[in-house]
Amino acid sequence: MEALKVGVIGATGYTGEELVRILCRHRQAKLSYVSGKEERTVRIQEIFPYLQGAVDLECRTFQFEEALGAADLFFLSLPHTVSMQVAPQFLAAGKKVVDVSADYRLKDTSVYEKFYKTAHRDTVNLGSAVYGLPEINRERIRSARLIANPGCYPTGAILALYPGVKAGLFDEQGIIIDAKSGVTGAGRKADKALNFSEVNESFKAYKLFEHQHVPEIDQELGAALGRPMSVTFVPHLLPLNRGILSTIYVRLRKDVTTDDLIKVYADAYRGEPFVKVRPGGALPELRHVAGTNFCDIGLRVNPGKKLAVIVAAIDNLVKGAAGQAVQNMNILSGYDEREGLWV
Amino acid sequence: MEALKVGVIGATGYTGEELVRILCRHRQAKLSYVSGKEERTVRIQEIFPYLQGAVDLECRTFQFEEALGAADLFFLSLPHTVSMQVAPQFLAAGKKVVDVSADYRLKDTSVYEKFYKTAHRDTVNLGSAVYGLPEINRERIRSARLIANPGCYPTGAILALYPGVKAGLFDEQGIIIDAKSGVTGAGRKADKALNFSEVNESFKAYKLFEHQHVPEIDQELGAALGRPMSVTFVPHLLPLNRGILSTIYVRLRKDVTTDDLIKVYADAYRGEPFVKVRPGGALPELRHVAGTNFCDIGLRVNPGKKLAVIVAAIDNLVKGAAGQAVQNMNILSGYDEREGLWV
Amino acid sequence: MEALKVGVIGATGYTGEELVRILCRHRQAKLSYVSGKEERTVRIQEIFPYLQGAVDLECRTFQFEEALGAADLFFLSLPHTVSMQVAPQFLAAGKKVVDVSADYRLKDTSVYEKFYKTAHRDTVNLGSAVYGLPEINRERIRSARLIANPGCYPTGAILALYPGVKAGLFDEQGIIIDAKSGVTGAGRKADKALNFSEVNESFKAYKLFEHQHVPEIDQELGAALGRPMSVTFVPHLLPLNRGILSTIYVRLRKDVTTDDLIKVYADAYRGEPFVKVRPGGALPELRHVAGTNFCDIGLRVNPGKKLAVIVAAIDNLVKGAAGQAVQNMNILSGYDEREGLWV
Amino acid sequence: MEALKVGVIGATGYTGEELVRILCRHRQAKLSYVSGKEERTVRIQEIFPYLQGAVDLECRTFQFEEALGAADLFFLSLPHTVSMQVAPQFLAAGKKVVDVSADYRLKDTSVYEKFYKTAHRDTVNLGSAVYGLPEINRERIRSARLIANPGCYPTGAILALYPGVKAGLFDEQGIIIDAKSGVTGAGRKADKALNFSEVNESFKAYKLFEHQHVPEIDQELGAALGRPMSVTFVPHLLPLNRGILSTIYVRLRKDVTTDDLIKVYADAYRGEPFVKVRPGGALPELRHVAGTNFCDIGLRVNPGKKLAVIVAAIDNLVKGAAGQAVQNMNILSGYDEREGLWV
């Protein structure tokens, strides 16, 4: 089989860098184009010296025509609102697109406008875009031409809640997601608030009730439930590079034990290569998922309160972004879903 | 006025060290005795070299008779279950005691036994011990002979919940405390799980539903409410040295706005030297309280959900331990409550 | 005695913030003016919430006339090249100035031009500026009107080398300073290279041979020696907030033991309130100086090689900047040199 | 070709864990035995949950007979002095051994005794053990039965010095190695000095002149030079998990430029898969080698001083331990040297 040629548009941010790293070890896809924000054209292995020997490719300033001829599938690791200007061109030319931005995740354009402060510019493709969470949408991903790769927070939160919501176990009005993310989640950028000395030895909540990932969680869980949902979501900034740990509080509709709840989840995720339901009430830790494409889930019921706590851990750059994007590529290309995503 | 002579029993742990540091700058109390776990007698300023010039005192292996003659008031920074063997002797000899351990915090000895796995051995003094949270018990602290200095997690959680609970604003059955603590909270000890490389770049929840600080929070808030309470409490381990940030979720009994709720808290803490209610929905950050005796509180109401989020931040070694202990000493000794506790 | 009124020009950077913090606890100087880079006028205790209760002062956009009337002594915590435009005005109006920038440190304006890429604009005051390292220049500081507060790297390096250089013990041609600094040394600014995720879990050397602090070290040690010197200086960036540790390698001219060398240093710094020569070959650690105005020095001789290693540790924001600036103010104002600088 | 069956003795320390991780992705060797310190027998993928799906193997308490039957080649990730009791048994039974401990690195048993405080117990095999630094000893590694895998500090230091020493460019009496290591270098153990709060936000030098890796560096460089050498080596503890950066100062015997020196190194390491000589005086950073088997080397000459600074960066657990051990296995097994060691 001829190698699939893939391009990464936006290869110099954290997600783009991680995409390049994973694709360099992929045995079936071949990285054949990268573009980035560097002012001058420089080889990607000079920007990220650890890639020497693994790849030899110029990192160009993005030009559509040049990119078009260089690859069959494109990962768009671009700022929100930029992707929806680029994706239609690739799609019109018959290419496949995995969009890592938020532009094709929200089906309701009024919600998109509210959270991203701009009108949606590609409602045509928005309709056919598939939300790329393989554990829920694997079949639709297989035949998709445009994947909306999920946000980092939603990936962990939805995987942590989906089986219970679908089984009707939770009071869907009272779901509280207390999420904590490492700093790469904010992107590779100059920002005083992200200066090492501001973040190190500190911790804070931010964007209370108003984070742009809330509607994404509501949309996907609401689809599972069959009616609108509205979670409470409070993100925090952790002084570490990689990882999101979400501690989720749900009120139980039924008297279930910890073992019951674990069984519901273990059944739901049986056979999933990248979701691990921890046995016996064990809880995940970020160090066990950092650098991997895993989502680890731990569950505990407090029977006296009819309350469950669900803890989900992912690496925000891997399962929360680049790894899941490659997982989606693997699915839609008919590869082993785990290709390139070893520990 | 003659200086109050004070001793610190257990001066080489994190809390003991912080007590010594604060007492060295105190202009009325005079640190006159320290004991610790060092195998040989060594001067305290050799153990903590930054104390050179500020104090010149041997750090002894603890011996009761020797300590007794050396000071008027003792801070016990001892492991749980050890304090209740030492405190009665000092009290019997007419000394005052600020116990930083958990031994005198829980009024119900059966609860103490359940959480600390041993019978209480000093029920006589337990009855008269005053829970040393000045913002609630200042008057009783003035005349106390034995202070039970609050735990680190309870200090932030109780201060964050007390005004609202007392005002009857919260559904007391649904309170959720998602707490995150720096590593000094676990004490200065050899423990593989606290090795730098296990904690750094990681994050986890621990002791779900069963942390020993839960009954302390329930006891004090229940007293404010006038009936038993039971909070949901999930602590997490943050990869940083100092600070506890608690994100607290409460269901509102009444339709109150963010401004309303802030006003209730601002009124409750008006004049308090160490509690700061942040205006306008601003939220605290650990870097703003680290090294200080402050508890910073931020509040936000989500009106659509009748839910409030309260975020409280303290330095676990200062307001959560040593600073509050000195604050208690200041109150019961008639000093300015802020003495020694400047930023 | 009437309080000295002091102003901090540039109060919102790391050094300015530390100056404000220290001055708030100073019992003789009174902070009466602060200016900073905030776009709107805001109270300094709102920018740094832990200052509430300690100070109540507007943080203004700097205007000379306004500042002039508000204080008697000014700390200039301004970018290099800006100080030399502001200082002459204050001096002409009879005010005293402690300049924390580099503008008045280098006596040779051609060296200044080479390293700071601009001509010096105030050679008049440059001549009378006193290099504010109290351990060397205390007497001249007493009567100074303009203090050039030393750079952070030079402070540790000069204190570590001065006694040995002055005693003629070292081969002055072979001195190697391998210095490691925390990130606050780079200032509070938006810079992709200072983004948490770029610095955390990493370490690097930078500005090899060409750091602007080299001529400052050469100038001061050369003055001690009586002839030009030229050290080898390699700075590195440590993933922590505060502290500089310099490991210094010197070839010995004479056969001296570790004890001999320690004695030379102990004698040189006897009575110094902020320099501690560690006994018995003990070596300093950053955690023992962080937050303090101390410079800790450890010394070891390798007799077989006629080589000594000197390790010096300071907090770059305190002894390396704001603390030393206050120490200088204390000296020239006749206060206790330690005022405000307790641990 | 039938898979080589390999065992890891001591799989639960940091190096053992890294060995297991790398071997799980190796396409020719098959991990067939692991032992560790766990009290009860537990599957290795339960200890390190990210291994689920990659391996399914019990982690046993080590028993020689059981191990012997399970594999053809053994990695000994055991404490120093334990390896030399185990290795002879495997060798006598015809197995191959890659010893990650220090037991077979030093050819002079009196030096071993001096630094490891015990007599050597296997002088027979010591004689034929090959020091497993492929860039120097590749040919001898091919036919070795016992590999002494280099220490972490020596790996970076020797690679950084070898070409210049061999070319006679350096004054071998004045070599100074200022090395900085992350905390995993100290092993996974309970030790108060390695507690997160002791190491985080701190930095220190330790074991000045007396670190056990000094004789290893002297031995290998002396062999290159053809006469005894003695470097000055000062290790420091960095507050990060992985990586060693060594800043090395050498006096030059000849007038060489930065470009000259880079050429000598580039020539020496041409074709090496894991050593990268950075062009144009660029300097390595730990973040560029973390998680990889690379050694990055940067060089700069200060012509006025006839001094060169060489900076070398490795991941102490990969090129400094487990990765290099697998590289050695690859060489002696005839596999592609890079197998399993992708970025």
mmCIF file of N, CA and C in Angstrom, chain A residues 240-327:
data_model
loop_
_atom_site.group_PDB
_atom_site.id
_atom_site.type_symbol
_atom_site.label_atom_id
_atom_site.label_comp_id
_atom_site.label_asym_id
_atom_site.label_seq_id
_atom_site.Cartn_x
_atom_site.Cartn_y
_atom_site.Cartn_z
ATOM 1 N N LEU A 240 2.317 22.654 35.586
ATOM 2 C CA LEU A 240 3.030 21.534 34.964
ATOM 3 C C LEU A 240 2.794 21.639 33.454
ATOM 4 N N ASN A 241 3.565 20.908 32.692
ATOM 5 C CA ASN A 241 3.496 21.059 31.231
ATOM 6 C C ASN A 241 2.287 20.376 30.605
ATOM 7 N N ARG A 242 2.073 19.096 30.944
ATOM 8 C CA ARG A 242 1.124 18.293 30.198
ATOM 9 C C ARG A 242 0.150 17.573 31.107
ATOM 10 N N GLY A 243 -1.106 17.605 30.699
ATOM 11 C CA GLY A 243 -2.084 16.793 31.390
ATOM 12 C C GLY A 243 -3.296 17.573 31.832
ATOM 13 N N ILE A 244 -4.438 16.908 31.743
ATOM 14 C CA ILE A 244 -5.678 17.443 32.316
ATOM 15 C C ILE A 244 -6.257 16.373 33.209
ATOM 16 N N LEU A 245 -6.520 16.739 34.442
ATOM 17 C CA LEU A 245 -7.244 15.854 35.338
ATOM 18 C C LEU A 245 -8.558 16.535 35.690
ATOM 19 N N SER A 246 -9.663 15.839 35.424
ATOM 20 C CA SER A 246 -10.978 16.385 35.743
ATOM 21 C C SER A 246 -11.599 15.573 36.867
ATOM 22 N N THR A 247 -12.028 16.275 37.899
ATOM 23 C CA THR A 247 -12.731 15.629 39.000
ATOM 24 C C THR A 247 -14.197 16.004 38.837
ATOM 25 N N ILE A 248 -15.017 14.997 38.638
ATOM 26 C CA ILE A 248 -16.398 15.242 38.233
ATOM 27 C C ILE A 248 -17.349 14.719 39.297
ATOM 28 N N TYR A 249 -18.295 15.565 39.663
ATOM 29 C CA TYR A 249 -19.247 15.228 40.710
ATOM 30 C C TYR A 249 -20.627 15.049 40.085
ATOM 31 N N VAL A 250 -21.224 13.877 40.299
ATOM 32 C CA VAL A 250 -22.565 13.644 39.751
ATOM 33 C C VAL A 250 -23.490 13.105 40.836
ATOM 34 N N ARG A 251 -24.714 13.557 40.816
ATOM 35 C CA ARG A 251 -25.731 12.999 41.711
ATOM 36 C C ARG A 251 -26.339 11.788 41.009
ATOM 37 N N LEU A 252 -26.501 10.727 41.776
ATOM 38 C CA LEU A 252 -26.969 9.470 41.196
ATOM 39 C C LEU A 252 -28.487 9.384 41.240
ATOM 40 N N ARG A 253 -29.046 8.897 40.173
ATOM 41 C CA ARG A 253 -30.488 8.681 40.103
ATOM 42 C C ARG A 253 -30.879 7.369 40.740
ATOM 43 N N LYS A 254 -29.925 6.441 40.802
ATOM 44 C CA LYS A 254 -30.236 5.102 41.310
ATOM 45 C C LYS A 254 -29.224 4.727 42.375
ATOM 46 N N ASP A 255 -29.568 3.739 43.187
ATOM 47 C CA ASP A 255 -28.626 3.252 44.190
ATOM 48 C C ASP A 255 -27.626 2.306 43.540
ATOM 49 N N VAL A 256 -26.516 2.846 43.135
ATOM 50 C CA VAL A 256 -25.487 1.984 42.569
ATOM 51 C C VAL A 256 -24.245 2.055 43.446
ATOM 52 N N THR A 257 -23.509 0.969 43.446
ATOM 53 C CA THR A 257 -22.260 0.934 44.212
ATOM 54 C C THR A 257 -21.098 1.321 43.298
ATOM 55 N N THR A 258 -19.955 1.496 43.912
ATOM 56 C CA THR A 258 -18.746 1.760 43.126
ATOM 57 C C THR A 258 -18.538 0.645 42.108
ATOM 58 N N ASP A 259 -18.700 -0.603 42.550
ATOM 59 C CA ASP A 259 -18.493 -1.715 41.622
ATOM 60 C C ASP A 259 -19.504 -1.700 40.470
ATOM 61 N N ASP A 260 -20.741 -1.378 40.794
ATOM 62 C CA ASP A 260 -21.763 -1.275 39.736
ATOM 63 C C ASP A 260 -21.346 -0.252 38.681
ATOM 64 N N LEU A 261 -20.937 0.883 39.177
ATOM 65 C CA LEU A 261 -20.626 1.978 38.255
ATOM 66 C C LEU A 261 -19.400 1.626 37.410
ATOM 67 N N ILE A 262 -18.396 1.041 38.058
ATOM 68 C CA ILE A 262 -17.206 0.630 37.303
ATOM 69 C C ILE A 262 -17.599 -0.360 36.212
ATOM 70 N N LYS A 263 -18.543 -1.254 36.538
ATOM 71 C CA LYS A 263 -18.948 -2.248 35.541
ATOM 72 C C LYS A 263 -19.617 -1.583 34.332
ATOM 73 N N VAL A 264 -20.449 -0.593 34.592
ATOM 74 C CA VAL A 264 -21.086 0.123 33.471
ATOM 75 C C VAL A 264 -20.023 0.709 32.543
ATOM 76 N N TYR A 265 -19.006 1.293 33.149
ATOM 77 C CA TYR A 265 -17.953 1.930 32.344
ATOM 78 C C TYR A 265 -17.064 0.888 31.664
ATOM 79 N N ALA A 266 -16.709 -0.152 32.420
ATOM 80 C CA ALA A 266 -15.848 -1.179 31.823
ATOM 81 C C ALA A 266 -16.551 -1.814 30.628
ATOM 82 N N ASP A 267 -17.851 -2.040 30.758
ATOM 83 C CA ASP A 267 -18.601 -2.602 29.632
ATOM 84 C C ASP A 267 -18.623 -1.624 28.453
ATOM 85 N N ALA A 268 -18.846 -0.370 28.765
ATOM 86 C CA ALA A 268 -18.945 0.626 27.690
ATOM 87 C C ALA A 268 -17.639 0.751 26.918
ATOM 88 N N TYR A 269 -16.529 0.611 27.621
ATOM 89 C CA TYR A 269 -15.231 0.851 26.973
ATOM 90 C C TYR A 269 -14.466 -0.443 26.692
ATOM 91 N N ARG A 270 -15.127 -1.582 26.827
ATOM 92 C CA ARG A 270 -14.463 -2.850 26.534
ATOM 93 C C ARG A 270 -13.932 -2.838 25.102
ATOM 94 N N GLY A 271 -12.688 -3.188 24.951
ATOM 95 C CA GLY A 271 -12.096 -3.234 23.620
ATOM 96 C C GLY A 271 -11.530 -1.906 23.140
ATOM 97 N N GLU A 272 -11.824 -0.855 23.846
ATOM 98 C CA GLU A 272 -11.266 0.445 23.444
ATOM 99 C C GLU A 272 -9.757 0.441 23.688
ATOM 100 N N PRO A 273 -8.972 0.792 22.681
ATOM 101 C CA PRO A 273 -7.525 0.733 22.887
ATOM 102 C C PRO A 273 -6.981 1.831 23.781
ATOM 103 N N PHE A 274 -7.725 2.926 23.946
ATOM 104 C CA PHE A 274 -7.131 4.073 24.641
ATOM 105 C C PHE A 274 -7.910 4.556 25.856
ATOM 106 N N VAL A 275 -8.937 3.840 26.257
ATOM 107 C CA VAL A 275 -9.639 4.219 27.485
ATOM 108 C C VAL A 275 -9.450 3.107 28.505
ATOM 109 N N LYS A 276 -8.978 3.470 29.679
ATOM 110 C CA LYS A 276 -8.773 2.466 30.722
ATOM 111 C C LYS A 276 -9.604 2.818 31.942
ATOM 112 N N VAL A 277 -10.525 1.942 32.263
ATOM 113 C CA VAL A 277 -11.323 2.121 33.469
ATOM 114 C C VAL A 277 -10.567 1.425 34.591
ATOM 115 N N ARG A 278 -10.147 2.214 35.584
ATOM 116 C CA ARG A 278 -9.319 1.654 36.651
ATOM 117 C C ARG A 278 -10.159 0.772 37.571
ATOM 118 N N PRO A 279 -9.644 -0.394 37.955
ATOM 119 C CA PRO A 279 -10.432 -1.317 38.774
ATOM 120 C C PRO A 279 -10.452 -0.910 40.248
ATOM 121 N N GLY A 280 -11.461 -1.386 40.951
ATOM 122 C CA GLY A 280 -11.501 -1.309 42.419
ATOM 123 C C GLY A 280 -11.480 0.077 43.008
ATOM 124 N N GLY A 281 -11.923 1.053 42.267
ATOM 125 C CA GLY A 281 -11.949 2.407 42.832
ATOM 126 C C GLY A 281 -10.618 3.121 42.768
ATOM 127 N N ALA A 282 -9.614 2.513 42.108
ATOM 128 C CA ALA A 282 -8.328 3.203 41.940
ATOM 129 C C ALA A 282 -8.534 4.470 41.128
ATOM 130 N N LEU A 283 -7.709 5.464 41.401
ATOM 131 C CA LEU A 283 -7.868 6.761 40.743
ATOM 132 C C LEU A 283 -6.661 7.070 39.865
ATOM 133 N N PRO A 284 -6.888 7.721 38.748
ATOM 134 C CA PRO A 284 -5.778 8.021 37.838
ATOM 135 C C PRO A 284 -4.888 9.149 38.358
ATOM 136 N N GLU A 285 -3.662 9.185 37.850
ATOM 137 C CA GLU A 285 -2.721 10.265 38.141
ATOM 138 C C GLU A 285 -2.166 10.757 36.809
ATOM 139 N N LEU A 286 -1.867 12.032 36.748
ATOM 140 C CA LEU A 286 -1.381 12.571 35.472
ATOM 141 C C LEU A 286 -0.088 11.906 35.008
ATOM 142 N N ARG A 287 0.810 11.555 35.956
ATOM 143 C CA ARG A 287 2.083 10.965 35.512
ATOM 144 C C ARG A 287 1.879 9.633 34.788
ATOM 145 N N HIS A 288 0.752 9.002 34.964
ATOM 146 C CA HIS A 288 0.504 7.728 34.298
ATOM 147 C C HIS A 288 -0.053 7.890 32.886
ATOM 148 N N VAL A 289 -0.467 9.083 32.525
ATOM 149 C CA VAL A 289 -0.967 9.284 31.163
ATOM 150 C C VAL A 289 -0.106 10.251 30.346
ATOM 151 N N ALA A 290 0.781 10.994 31.026
ATOM 152 C CA ALA A 290 1.595 11.989 30.306
ATOM 153 C C ALA A 290 2.376 11.310 29.185
ATOM 154 N N GLY A 291 2.319 11.883 28.013
ATOM 155 C CA GLY A 291 3.039 11.338 26.869
ATOM 156 C C GLY A 291 2.317 10.193 26.178
ATOM 157 N N THR A 292 1.127 9.837 26.649
ATOM 158 C CA THR A 292 0.381 8.728 26.055
ATOM 159 C C THR A 292 -0.951 9.202 25.480
ATOM 160 N N ASN A 293 -1.569 8.347 24.714
ATOM 161 C CA ASN A 293 -2.893 8.650 24.161
ATOM 162 C C ASN A 293 -4.023 8.087 25.026
ATOM 163 N N PHE A 294 -3.704 7.714 26.254
ATOM 164 C CA PHE A 294 -4.715 7.101 27.115
ATOM 165 C C PHE A 294 -5.609 8.129 27.797
ATOM 166 N N CYS A 295 -6.830 7.705 28.037
ATOM 167 C CA CYS A 295 -7.697 8.379 29.004
ATOM 168 C C CYS A 295 -7.942 7.386 30.129
ATOM 169 N N ASP A 296 -7.445 7.710 31.310
ATOM 170 C CA ASP A 296 -7.654 6.847 32.479
ATOM 171 C C ASP A 296 -8.842 7.373 33.280
ATOM 172 N N ILE A 297 -9.708 6.463 33.680
ATOM 173 C CA ILE A 297 -10.910 6.863 34.412
ATOM 174 C C ILE A 297 -11.022 6.076 35.711
ATOM 175 N N GLY A 298 -11.230 6.787 36.811
ATOM 176 C CA GLY A 298 -11.487 6.155 38.102
ATOM 177 C C GLY A 298 -12.850 6.575 38.604
ATOM 178 N N LEU A 299 -13.517 5.695 39.318
ATOM 179 C CA LEU A 299 -14.888 5.993 39.775
ATOM 180 C C LEU A 299 -15.069 5.573 41.220
ATOM 181 N N ARG A 300 -15.801 6.387 41.982
ATOM 182 C CA ARG A 300 -16.149 6.058 43.358
ATOM 183 C C ARG A 300 -17.543 6.585 43.670
ATOM 184 N N VAL A 301 -18.287 5.752 44.346
ATOM 185 C CA VAL A 301 -19.625 6.170 44.781
ATOM 186 C C VAL A 301 -19.605 6.421 46.285
ATOM 187 N N ASN A 302 -20.224 7.510 46.689
ATOM 188 C CA ASN A 302 -20.446 7.774 48.104
ATOM 189 C C ASN A 302 -21.909 7.449 48.355
ATOM 190 N N PRO A 303 -22.188 6.255 48.864
ATOM 191 C CA PRO A 303 -23.587 5.794 48.875
ATOM 192 C C PRO A 303 -24.487 6.644 49.768
ATOM 193 N N GLY A 304 -23.937 7.101 50.875
ATOM 194 C CA GLY A 304 -24.758 7.898 51.788
ATOM 195 C C GLY A 304 -25.289 9.162 51.127
ATOM 196 N N LYS A 305 -24.549 9.670 50.162
ATOM 197 C CA LYS A 305 -24.943 10.923 49.529
ATOM 198 C C LYS A 305 -25.567 10.716 48.153
ATOM 199 N N LYS A 306 -25.637 9.478 47.687
ATOM 200 C CA LYS A 306 -26.060 9.217 46.305
ATOM 201 C C LYS A 306 -25.262 10.102 45.336
ATOM 202 N N LEU A 307 -23.994 10.087 45.543
ATOM 203 C CA LEU A 307 -23.095 10.932 44.760
ATOM 204 C C LEU A 307 -21.948 10.080 44.244
ATOM 205 N N ALA A 308 -21.555 10.324 43.007
ATOM 206 C CA ALA A 308 -20.369 9.655 42.488
ATOM 207 C C ALA A 308 -19.329 10.693 42.117
ATOM 208 N N VAL A 309 -18.071 10.299 42.308
ATOM 209 C CA VAL A 309 -16.966 11.121 41.833
ATOM 210 C C VAL A 309 -16.268 10.338 40.730
ATOM 211 N N ILE A 310 -16.096 10.980 39.598
ATOM 212 C CA ILE A 310 -15.407 10.357 38.467
ATOM 213 C C ILE A 310 -14.180 11.203 38.172
ATOM 214 N N VAL A 311 -13.030 10.545 38.125
ATOM 215 C CA VAL A 311 -11.792 11.271 37.838
ATOM 216 C C VAL A 311 -11.250 10.770 36.505
ATOM 217 N N ALA A 312 -11.001 11.701 35.591
ATOM 218 C CA ALA A 312 -10.464 11.334 34.281
ATOM 219 C C ALA A 312 -9.167 12.078 34.043
ATOM 220 N N ALA A 313 -8.179 11.361 33.503
ATOM 221 C CA ALA A 313 -6.879 11.960 33.233
ATOM 222 C C ALA A 313 -6.466 11.693 31.805
ATOM 223 N N ILE A 314 -6.000 12.739 31.133
ATOM 224 C CA ILE A 314 -5.438 12.594 29.782
ATOM 225 C C ILE A 314 -4.199 13.482 29.661
ATOM 226 N N ASP A 315 -3.417 13.240 28.631
ATOM 227 C CA ASP A 315 -2.405 14.210 28.218
ATOM 228 C C ASP A 315 -3.100 15.149 27.238
ATOM 229 N N ASN A 316 -3.146 16.424 27.575
ATOM 230 C CA ASN A 316 -3.898 17.373 26.743
ATOM 231 C C ASN A 316 -3.346 17.486 25.321
ATOM 232 N N LEU A 317 -2.051 17.236 25.142
ATOM 233 C CA LEU A 317 -1.471 17.336 23.798
ATOM 234 C C LEU A 317 -1.619 16.040 23.006
ATOM 235 N N VAL A 318 -1.871 14.926 23.681
ATOM 236 C CA VAL A 318 -1.956 13.652 22.969
ATOM 237 C C VAL A 318 -3.438 13.279 22.815
ATOM 238 N N LYS A 319 -4.017 12.566 23.774
ATOM 239 C CA LYS A 319 -5.445 12.251 23.633
ATOM 240 C C LYS A 319 -6.278 13.525 23.524
ATOM 241 N N GLY A 320 -5.805 14.603 24.122
ATOM 242 C CA GLY A 320 -6.554 15.861 24.063
ATOM 243 C C GLY A 320 -6.306 16.670 22.799
ATOM 244 N N ALA A 321 -5.460 16.196 21.892
ATOM 245 C CA ALA A 321 -5.197 16.970 20.666
ATOM 246 C C ALA A 321 -4.528 16.099 19.596
ATOM 247 N N ALA A 322 -3.189 16.081 19.585
ATOM 248 C CA ALA A 322 -2.483 15.484 18.448
ATOM 249 C C ALA A 322 -2.651 13.972 18.364
ATOM 250 N N GLY A 323 -2.617 13.302 19.497
ATOM 251 C CA GLY A 323 -2.760 11.845 19.482
ATOM 252 C C GLY A 323 -4.126 11.441 18.978
ATOM 253 N N GLN A 324 -5.154 12.115 19.461
ATOM 254 C CA GLN A 324 -6.501 11.805 19.005
ATOM 255 C C GLN A 324 -6.672 12.133 17.521
ATOM 256 N N ALA A 325 -5.981 13.181 17.071
ATOM 257 C CA ALA A 325 -6.037 13.522 15.644
ATOM 258 C C ALA A 325 -5.443 12.394 14.807
ATOM 259 N N VAL A 326 -4.341 11.828 15.273
ATOM 260 C CA VAL A 326 -3.737 10.710 14.544
ATOM 261 C C VAL A 326 -4.622 9.466 14.659
ATOM 262 N N GLN A 327 -5.207 9.271 15.831
ATOM 263 C CA GLN A 327 -6.155 8.158 15.993
ATOM 264 C C GLN A 327 -7.290 8.295 14.970
#
